[in-house]
Coordinates of C-alpha atoms in Angstrom, one line a residue:
X1 CA 24.4 -20.7 55.5
X2 CA 27.9 -21.7 54.4
X3 CA 26.6 -24.9 53.1
X4 CA 23.9 -22.7 51.1
X5 CA 26.9 -20.4 49.6
X6 CA 28.9 -23.6 48.8
X7 CA 26.2 -25.3 46.9
X8 CA 25.4 -21.9 45.1
X9 CA 29.2 -21.5 44.0
X10 CA 29.3 -25.1 43.1
X11 CA 26.2 -24.5 40.7
X12 CA 27.5 -21.4 39.3
X13 CA 30.9 -23.3 38.5
X14 CA 29.1 -26.2 36.8
X15 CA 27.1 -23.6 34.8
X16 CA 30.5 -21.8 33.7
X17 CA 32.0 -25.1 32.9
X18 CA 29.1 -26.8 31.2
X19 CA 27.0 -24.2 29.8
X20 CA 25.5 -26.2 26.9
X21 CA 24.3 -28.4 29.5
X22 CA 21.4 -25.8 30.6
X23 CA 21.1 -24.6 27.1
X24 CA 20.0 -27.8 25.7
X25 CA 17.6 -28.6 28.3
X26 CA 16.1 -25.3 27.6
X27 CA 16.0 -25.9 24.1
X28 CA 14.6 -29.4 24.6
X29 CA 11.8 -27.9 26.8
X30 CA 10.9 -25.2 24.1
X31 CA 8.3 -26.2 21.6
X32 CA 8.5 -26.1 17.8
X33 CA 6.6 -23.0 16.1
X34 CA 5.3 -23.2 12.9
X35 CA 3.9 -19.7 11.5
X36 CA 0.1 -20.4 10.3
X37 CA -0.6 -17.8 7.4
X38 CA -4.0 -18.7 6.8
X39 CA -5.0 -17.5 10.4
X40 CA -2.8 -14.5 10.4
X41 CA -2.9 -11.0 8.8
X42 CA 0.0 -8.1 8.7
X43 CA 0.5 -5.0 6.7
X44 CA 1.3 -3.7 4.2
X45 CA -1.1 -4.9 1.4
X46 CA -3.2 -6.4 4.2
X47 CA -6.5 -6.2 2.0
X48 CA -7.3 -7.2 -1.3
X49 CA -8.8 -4.8 -4.2
X50 CA -12.1 -5.6 -2.8
X51 CA -11.5 -4.4 0.6
X52 CA -11.6 -7.9 2.1
X53 CA -8.9 -9.5 4.1
X54 CA -7.6 -12.6 3.1
X55 CA -8.8 -15.7 5.3
X56 CA -10.6 -13.2 7.7
X57 CA -14.1 -11.6 7.8
X58 CA -14.9 -8.3 9.1
X59 CA -18.3 -6.8 10.9
X60 CA -19.7 -3.8 12.4
X61 CA -17.8 -0.6 12.3
X62 CA -14.6 -2.2 11.6
X63 CA -12.5 -0.3 8.5
X64 CA -9.8 -2.5 6.9
X65 CA -6.9 -0.7 5.2
X66 CA -3.8 -1.7 3.6
X67 CA -1.6 -1.4 6.7
X68 CA -4.2 -1.9 9.7
X69 CA -7.7 -2.6 10.8
X70 CA -9.4 0.1 12.6
X71 CA -11.7 -2.1 14.4
X72 CA -13.4 1.1 16.0
X73 CA -13.1 4.6 15.1
X74 CA -12.9 7.3 17.7
X75 CA -16.8 7.8 17.5
X76 CA -19.5 7.1 20.4
X77 CA -21.2 3.8 20.3
X78 CA -19.2 2.0 17.9
X79 CA -18.7 -1.8 17.8
X80 CA -16.4 -3.7 15.3
X81 CA -14.7 -7.2 15.0
X82 CA -12.8 -9.4 12.5
X83 CA -12.7 -13.1 12.8
X84 CA -11.0 -16.2 11.0
X85 CA -13.2 -17.6 8.2
X86 CA -12.1 -21.1 9.3
X87 CA -11.9 -22.9 12.5
X88 CA -8.5 -23.8 14.0
X89 CA -7.9 -27.1 15.7
X90 CA -4.5 -26.6 17.2
X91 CA -3.6 -28.3 20.3
X92 CA -1.1 -25.7 21.1
X93 CA -0.8 -22.2 19.7
X94 CA 0.7 -19.0 20.3
X95 CA -0.7 -15.5 19.0
X96 CA 1.0 -12.2 18.6
X97 CA -1.1 -9.2 18.2
X98 CA 0.2 -5.5 17.5
X99 CA -2.4 -2.8 18.4
X100 CA -2.8 1.0 19.1
X101 CA -5.4 2.2 21.2
X102 CA -5.5 6.0 20.9
X103 CA -7.7 8.9 22.0
X104 CA -7.6 12.7 22.9
X105 CA -9.2 12.4 26.3
X106 CA -7.4 11.4 29.7
X107 CA -9.7 8.4 29.8
X108 CA -10.9 6.2 26.9
X109 CA -13.7 3.7 26.3
X110 CA -14.5 1.1 26.2
X111 CA -11.7 -1.4 25.1
X112 CA -10.5 -4.3 22.9
X113 CA -10.7 -8.0 23.2
X114 CA -8.9 -10.9 21.6
X115 CA -10.8 -14.0 21.3
X116 CA -10.9 -17.8 20.8
X117 CA -14.2 -19.2 20.9
X118 CA -16.1 -22.2 19.5
X119 CA -18.2 -20.1 17.3
X120 CA -17.8 -16.5 15.8
X121 CA -19.3 -13.8 18.0
X122 CA -19.6 -11.2 15.2
X123 CA -21.5 -8.6 17.2
X124 CA -22.5 -8.1 21.0
X125 CA -22.4 -6.2 24.1
X126 CA -18.7 -7.6 25.3
X127 CA -16.2 -5.2 23.7
X128 CA -18.3 -5.4 20.4
X129 CA -18.6 -9.3 20.6
X130 CA -21.3 -11.8 21.7
X131 CA -21.8 -12.4 25.3
X132 CA -22.1 -16.2 26.6
X133 CA -19.3 -17.1 24.4
X134 CA -17.6 -20.7 24.9
X135 CA -13.9 -20.1 25.2
X136 CA -11.5 -17.5 26.4
X137 CA -11.4 -13.8 25.9
X138 CA -8.3 -11.6 26.8
X139 CA -9.8 -8.2 27.5
X140 CA -7.8 -4.7 27.2
X141 CA -10.3 -2.6 29.4
X142 CA -9.6 1.2 29.2
X143 CA -12.9 2.5 31.1
X144 CA -13.1 2.2 34.9
X145 CA -16.9 1.0 35.4
X146 CA -16.8 0.3 38.9
X147 CA -14.8 3.5 40.0
X148 CA -12.1 1.7 41.6
X149 CA -9.5 3.4 39.6
X150 CA -7.8 -0.1 38.4
X151 CA -7.9 0.9 34.7
X152 CA -6.4 0.3 32.0
X153 CA -6.1 -3.3 32.8
X154 CA -5.8 -6.6 31.0
X155 CA -8.0 -9.6 32.1
X156 CA -8.5 -13.1 31.1
X157 CA -12.2 -14.2 31.1
X158 CA -13.2 -17.8 30.4
X159 CA -16.8 -18.8 29.8
X160 CA -18.7 -22.0 29.3
X161 CA -21.4 -20.4 27.1
X162 CA -23.9 -19.8 30.1
X163 CA -22.0 -16.8 32.2
X164 CA -23.2 -13.3 31.3
X165 CA -20.1 -10.8 31.5
X166 CA -20.1 -8.5 34.5
X167 CA -19.9 -5.0 33.0
X168 CA -20.7 -3.0 36.3
X169 CA -17.3 -4.6 37.9
X170 CA -15.1 -4.6 34.8
X171 CA -15.3 -8.4 34.8
X172 CA -13.3 -8.7 38.0
X173 CA -15.7 -11.0 39.6
X174 CA -15.3 -13.3 36.7
X175 CA -11.4 -12.8 35.5
X176 CA -9.0 -15.8 35.8
X177 CA -5.9 -13.5 35.7
X178 CA -5.4 -9.9 35.4
X179 CA -2.7 -7.3 35.4
X180 CA -2.5 -3.4 35.4
X181 CA -0.9 -2.1 32.1
X182 CA -1.5 1.5 30.5
X183 CA -1.8 0.5 26.7
X184 CA -3.5 4.0 25.4
X185 CA -1.5 6.5 23.5
X186 CA 2.0 4.8 23.2
X187 CA 4.7 6.1 20.9
X188 CA 5.1 2.7 19.2
X189 CA 2.5 -0.2 19.0
X190 CA 1.5 -2.2 22.0
X191 CA 2.4 -5.8 21.6
X192 CA 0.4 -8.9 23.2
X193 CA 1.8 -12.4 23.0
X194 CA -0.8 -15.0 24.2
X195 CA 0.6 -18.7 24.6
X196 CA -1.8 -21.7 25.1
X197 CA 0.5 -24.5 26.0
X198 CA 0.1 -27.8 27.8
X199 CA -3.4 -26.4 29.2
X200 CA -1.7 -23.1 30.5
X201 CA -2.6 -19.7 29.1
X202 CA 0.2 -17.1 29.6
X203 CA 0.0 -13.4 28.8
X204 CA 2.9 -11.2 27.8
X205 CA 2.7 -7.6 27.2
X206 CA 5.0 -5.3 25.3
X207 CA 4.2 -1.7 26.7
X208 CA 5.0 0.0 23.5
X209 CA 7.7 2.6 24.8
X210 CA 10.4 1.2 22.9
X211 CA 10.6 -0.2 19.3
X212 CA 12.0 -3.5 20.4
X213 CA 9.4 -5.8 19.3
X214 CA 10.6 -8.8 21.6
X215 CA 10.7 -6.6 24.9
X216 CA 7.7 -8.2 26.5
X217 CA 6.8 -8.3 30.2
X218 CA 4.7 -10.9 32.0
X219 CA 1.1 -10.2 32.8
X220 CA -0.6 -13.1 34.0
X221 CA -0.8 -16.9 33.8
X222 CA -3.9 -19.3 34.0
X223 CA -3.1 -23.1 34.7
X224 CA -5.4 -25.8 33.9
X225 CA -7.1 -23.7 31.4
X226 CA -9.6 -25.7 29.3
X227 CA -10.7 -24.3 26.0
X228 CA -12.7 -25.7 23.0
X229 CA -10.5 -28.0 20.9
X230 CA -11.8 -26.4 17.7
X231 CA -12.5 -22.5 17.7
X232 CA -12.1 -19.3 15.9
X233 CA -9.8 -16.4 16.9
X234 CA -11.1 -12.8 16.8
X235 CA -10.4 -9.5 17.7
X236 CA -13.0 -6.9 18.8
X237 CA -13.7 -3.7 20.1
X238 CA -16.5 -1.1 21.3
X239 CA -16.7 2.5 22.2
X240 CA -19.3 4.0 24.6
X241 CA -19.7 7.6 25.9
X242 CA -16.0 8.2 25.4
X243 CA -14.1 7.1 22.2
X244 CA -10.8 5.8 21.2
X245 CA -9.3 4.5 17.9
X246 CA -8.6 1.0 18.2
X247 CA -6.4 0.0 15.2
X248 CA -5.0 -3.7 14.8
X249 CA -1.7 -3.9 12.9
X250 CA -1.0 -7.4 12.8
X251 CA -2.1 -10.8 14.0
X252 CA 0.4 -13.6 13.8
X253 CA -0.6 -17.2 14.7
X254 CA 2.0 -20.1 15.3
X255 CA 1.3 -23.8 15.8
X256 CA 3.3 -25.2 18.8
X257 CA 4.4 -28.6 18.9
X258 CA 6.0 -30.5 22.0
X259 CA 9.4 -31.7 21.9
X260 CA 10.0 -35.3 20.7
X261 CA 6.6 -35.3 18.9
X262 CA 6.2 -35.8 15.3
X263 CA 6.0 -32.3 13.5
X264 CA 2.5 -31.5 11.7
X265 CA 2.7 -32.4 7.9
X266 CA 3.2 -29.7 5.3
X267 CA -0.1 -28.6 3.6
X268 CA -0.8 -30.3 0.4
X269 CA 0.7 -28.7 -2.8
X270 CA -1.8 -27.1 -4.7
X271 CA -2.6 -28.6 -8.3
X272 CA -0.4 -27.6 -11.3
X273 CA -3.4 -26.0 -13.3
X274 CA -4.2 -23.8 -10.1
X275 CA -0.6 -22.9 -9.6
X276 CA -0.1 -21.7 -13.2
X277 CA -3.4 -19.5 -13.0
X278 CA -2.0 -17.9 -9.9
X279 CA 1.3 -17.6 -11.7
X280 CA 0.1 -15.9 -14.7
X281 CA -2.2 -13.5 -12.4
X282 CA 1.0 -12.5 -10.6
X283 CA 2.9 -11.8 -13.9
X284 CA -0.1 -9.7 -15.1
X285 CA -0.2 -8.0 -11.8
X286 CA 3.6 -7.3 -11.9
X287 CA 3.6 -5.9 -15.5
X288 CA 0.6 -3.6 -14.9
X289 CA 2.5 -2.4 -11.7
X290 CA 5.7 -1.8 -13.8
X291 CA 3.5 0.0 -16.5
X292 CA 2.0 2.4 -13.8
X293 CA 5.5 3.1 -12.5
X294 CA 7.0 4.0 -15.9
X295 CA 4.0 6.4 -16.5
X296 CA 4.3 7.9 -13.1
X297 CA 8.1 8.8 -13.9
X298 CA 7.4 10.1 -17.1
X299 CA 4.8 12.5 -15.5
X300 CA 7.0 13.3 -12.3
X301 CA 10.5 13.6 -13.6
X302 CA 11.6 15.3 -10.5
X303 CA 11.0 12.4 -8.2
X304 CA 12.8 10.0 -9.9
X305 CA 15.3 8.0 -7.7
X306 CA 13.3 9.1 -4.6
X307 CA 11.9 6.3 -2.6
X308 CA 8.2 6.4 -2.8
X309 CA 8.0 6.2 1.0
X310 CA 9.5 9.6 1.3
X311 CA 6.8 11.1 -0.9
X312 CA 4.2 10.5 1.8
X313 CA 3.8 11.4 5.3
X314 CA 3.1 8.7 8.1
X315 CA 0.1 8.9 10.4
X316 CA 2.6 10.2 13.2
X317 CA 4.1 12.7 11.1
X318 CA 0.5 14.1 9.9
X319 CA -0.6 14.3 13.6
X320 CA 2.5 16.2 14.8
X321 CA 2.2 18.6 11.7
X322 CA -1.7 19.5 12.6
X323 CA -0.5 20.0 16.2
X324 CA 2.1 22.5 15.3
X325 CA -0.1 24.1 12.8
X326 CA -2.7 24.6 15.3
X327 CA -0.1 26.1 17.8
X328 CA 1.1 28.4 15.2
X329 CA -2.2 29.6 14.5
X330 CA -2.9 30.3 18.3
X331 CA 0.4 32.1 18.5
X332 CA -0.7 34.3 15.5
X333 CA -3.8 35.3 17.1
X334 CA -2.2 36.3 20.5
X335 CA 0.6 38.4 18.5
X336 CA -2.6 40.3 16.8
X337 CA -4.4 41.0 20.2
X338 CA -1.2 42.2 21.5
X339 CA -0.7 44.7 18.9
X340 CA -4.5 45.7 19.4
X341 CA -3.9 46.0 23.1
X342 CA -0.7 48.3 22.2
X343 CA -2.9 50.3 20.2
X344 CA -5.4 50.9 23.0
X345 CA -2.5 51.8 25.3
X346 CA -1.2 54.5 23.0
X347 CA -4.8 55.9 22.9
X348 CA -4.9 56.0 26.7
X349 CA -1.7 57.6 27.3
X350 CA -2.8 60.2 24.8
X351 CA -5.9 60.9 26.9
X352 CA -3.9 61.0 30.1
X353 CA -1.5 63.6 28.5
X354 CA -4.5 65.9 27.3
X355 CA -6.1 65.5 30.7
X356 CA -2.6 66.3 32.7
X357 CA -2.3 69.5 30.5
X358 CA -6.0 70.5 31.4
X359 CA -5.2 69.8 35.1
X360 CA -2.0 71.8 34.9
X361 CA -4.2 74.7 33.4
X362 CA -6.8 74.4 36.2
X363 CA -4.0 74.4 38.9
X364 CA -2.7 77.8 37.5
X365 CA -6.4 79.0 37.7
X366 CA -6.8 77.8 41.2
X367 CA -3.5 79.5 42.2
X368 CA -5.2 82.9 40.7
X369 CA -8.0 82.5 43.1
X370 CA -10.5 80.1 41.3
X371 CA -11.8 76.8 42.9
X372 CA -10.0 73.7 41.7
X373 CA -12.3 71.1 40.0
X374 CA -11.8 67.7 42.0
X375 CA -13.8 65.8 39.0
X376 CA -10.7 66.2 37.0
X377 CA -8.6 64.5 39.6
X378 CA -11.0 61.7 39.5
X379 CA -11.1 61.4 35.7
X380 CA -7.1 61.3 35.9
X381 CA -6.9 58.7 38.6
X382 CA -9.4 56.7 36.5
X383 CA -7.2 56.7 33.4
X384 CA -4.2 56.0 35.2
X385 CA -6.0 52.6 36.8
X386 CA -7.1 52.0 33.2
X387 CA -3.4 52.0 31.9
X388 CA -2.3 49.9 34.8
X389 CA -4.9 47.4 34.0
X390 CA -4.4 47.0 30.3
X391 CA -0.6 46.8 31.0
X392 CA -1.4 44.0 33.2
X393 CA -3.8 42.1 30.3
X394 CA -0.7 43.1 28.0
X395 CA 1.6 41.3 30.5
X396 CA -0.7 38.4 30.5
X397 CA -0.9 38.0 26.7
X398 CA 3.0 38.0 26.7
X399 CA 3.0 35.3 29.3
X400 CA 0.4 33.6 26.8
X401 CA 2.6 33.7 24.0
X402 CA 5.7 32.4 25.9
X403 CA 3.3 29.4 27.2
X404 CA 2.5 28.7 23.3
X405 CA 6.2 28.8 22.3
X406 CA 7.1 26.2 25.3
X407 CA 4.3 24.2 24.1
X408 CA 5.7 23.9 20.8
X409 CA 9.0 23.3 21.9
X410 CA 7.7 20.6 24.5
X411 CA 9.1 22.4 27.8
X412 CA 5.9 23.2 29.3
X413 CA 6.0 20.3 31.6
X414 CA 7.0 22.3 34.6
X415 CA 3.7 24.2 34.8
X416 CA 1.0 23.0 36.7
X417 CA -2.7 22.6 35.7
X418 CA -3.9 24.8 38.8
X419 CA -1.5 27.5 38.1
X420 CA -2.9 27.5 34.3
X421 CA -6.4 27.8 35.5
X422 CA -5.7 30.6 37.9
X423 CA -3.8 32.1 35.4
X424 CA -6.8 32.4 32.9
X425 CA -9.0 33.5 35.9
X426 CA -6.7 36.7 36.6
X427 CA -6.8 37.5 32.9
X428 CA -10.7 37.4 33.1
X429 CA -10.8 39.5 35.8
X430 CA -8.4 41.8 34.2
X431 CA -10.9 42.1 31.4
X432 CA -13.8 42.8 33.5
X433 CA -11.9 45.4 35.4
X434 CA -11.1 47.2 32.0
X435 CA -14.5 47.2 30.9
X436 CA -15.9 48.6 33.9
X437 CA -13.3 51.5 34.1
X438 CA -14.2 52.1 30.3
X439 CA -17.9 52.3 31.2
X440 CA -17.0 54.5 34.3
X441 CA -14.9 57.1 32.0
X442 CA -17.8 57.3 29.5
X443 CA -20.3 58.2 32.1
X444 CA -17.6 60.7 33.6
X445 CA -17.4 62.2 30.0
X446 CA -21.1 62.2 29.6
X447 CA -22.2 65.8 28.2
X448 CA -25.4 65.6 30.3
X449 CA -23.5 66.1 33.7
X450 CA -22.8 69.3 35.1
X451 CA -19.2 69.0 35.3
X452 CA -17.8 70.5 31.8
X453 CA -14.6 68.4 31.0
X454 CA -12.3 69.6 28.1
X455 CA -13.3 68.2 24.7
X456 CA -11.3 64.8 24.2
X457 CA -11.1 62.9 21.1
X458 CA -13.4 60.3 20.4
X459 CA -13.0 57.1 22.6
X460 CA -11.9 54.1 20.6
X461 CA -13.6 50.8 21.0
X462 CA -11.4 49.5 23.7
X463 CA -12.5 45.8 23.6
X464 CA -15.4 45.1 21.3
X465 CA -17.8 42.1 22.0
X466 CA -16.3 40.3 19.0
X467 CA -12.6 40.6 20.3
X468 CA -13.6 39.8 23.8
X469 CA -15.4 36.5 22.6
X470 CA -12.4 35.7 20.4
X471 CA -9.8 36.2 23.3
X472 CA -12.0 33.9 25.5
X473 CA -12.1 31.3 22.5
X474 CA -8.4 31.5 22.1
X475 CA -8.0 31.3 26.0
X476 CA -10.1 27.9 25.8
X477 CA -8.0 26.6 23.0
X478 CA -4.8 27.3 24.9
X479 CA -6.2 25.7 27.9
X480 CA -7.3 22.6 26.3
X481 CA -4.2 22.1 24.2
X482 CA -2.0 22.5 27.4
X483 CA -4.3 20.0 29.5
X484 CA -3.8 17.6 26.4
X485 CA -0.1 17.9 26.2
X486 CA 0.2 17.6 30.0
X487 CA -1.9 14.3 29.9
X488 CA 0.1 12.7 27.2
X489 CA 3.3 13.4 29.3
X490 CA 1.6 11.9 32.3
X491 CA 0.4 8.9 30.4
X492 CA 3.9 8.2 28.8
X493 CA 5.5 8.7 32.5
X494 CA 2.9 6.3 34.0
X495 CA 3.7 2.8 34.3
X496 CA 1.6 0.2 36.3
X497 CA 3.3 -2.9 37.9

């Protein structure tokens, strides 16, 4: 044991005295990286004026925009993909992909795939791409088909062009490597780094919890991986009964060269005539842009000097604004219902006061020798029960208001879903009790009965069917909004290793 400690201390001392020796060895082992723009894309200005992506083609339901490519929108049974136009013949390469998978449900479907195949699989049943591919696919599977609760997951699946993908088992019987990573509904884009170097495929994942682009975690590694020497890169996605937005923000490809080997020659310079043509087009575009800027500043003098980015809200800001607007509308509806219940309570108190006066008169008559009327006691008890029930409903609405405010402030994490459902059920029971009591009062006050009760003012519509339906709808909206908020908090806190 002492010998091991001594050896460890000796190595530590050597590393402190000669730190550059280890650094030089690491630098010698790392390959040379060269960015390949013809096999990459990144916003802003990702698309051309005609909506196409330079050096790439898109198919299916893919929607390119200036800052991202929406491979599939959050609609059912959608498929889309993007592929490089020209084949890639690099011996070693590294791809960095930034994407978002977002949806409103606790579960999503079906997932996203990154491909390197011998041919373009423009459309098919495997995450929107063709089956029986020749190459490798890195799958980000978000739906649990086999029911083993092992999703979302990242899988590496190879194929020689003859295998059919095993959807029922989520490809676990064919995967060469896998890791559990939750990549849905993250605050920052999820990033994947895929490296193919010396016949070894390595996958690293940035989970999207931090804005640090280099915060990668090891996912899986497949050694002795044989892929086609020439192939196409592609990204595809698909939705099923459930639906997510699958957005790809960037795809960056790097050619890797082993240390000691000659670097790949630079691309040939384009002819002078073609260069002059491109330069002229660029200058015309720049002049047109400057002209439009001047016209815009003349039409909007109040925004001069203000950055253009500040004039438009981002996608995240828009979603947050819509959430808060919805919460404010729900809060206003609850306040309106609270006011109506307060009016009903005032009416009921007035009825109770009238009946109490009548009972006092009957009591004085009973003391003078007349028989008391027990029906009036029943009416006053019923009215008091109605008052109690209305007070309970009003208190429930106050709790609802506090819950809505708590959701806007983000402090509703302490409530459980079971208690929320039980709270809704209690309110429904209170409403049914109020309705039954009101019907009972109407029957008691029916002039066809023999008991002659004092003439009361007309009974107001305590809770009409329209108000009742509105109240139930608001309850449902509050319930689903709280469940969505709770699921987002749980998804943000969940991390698979």
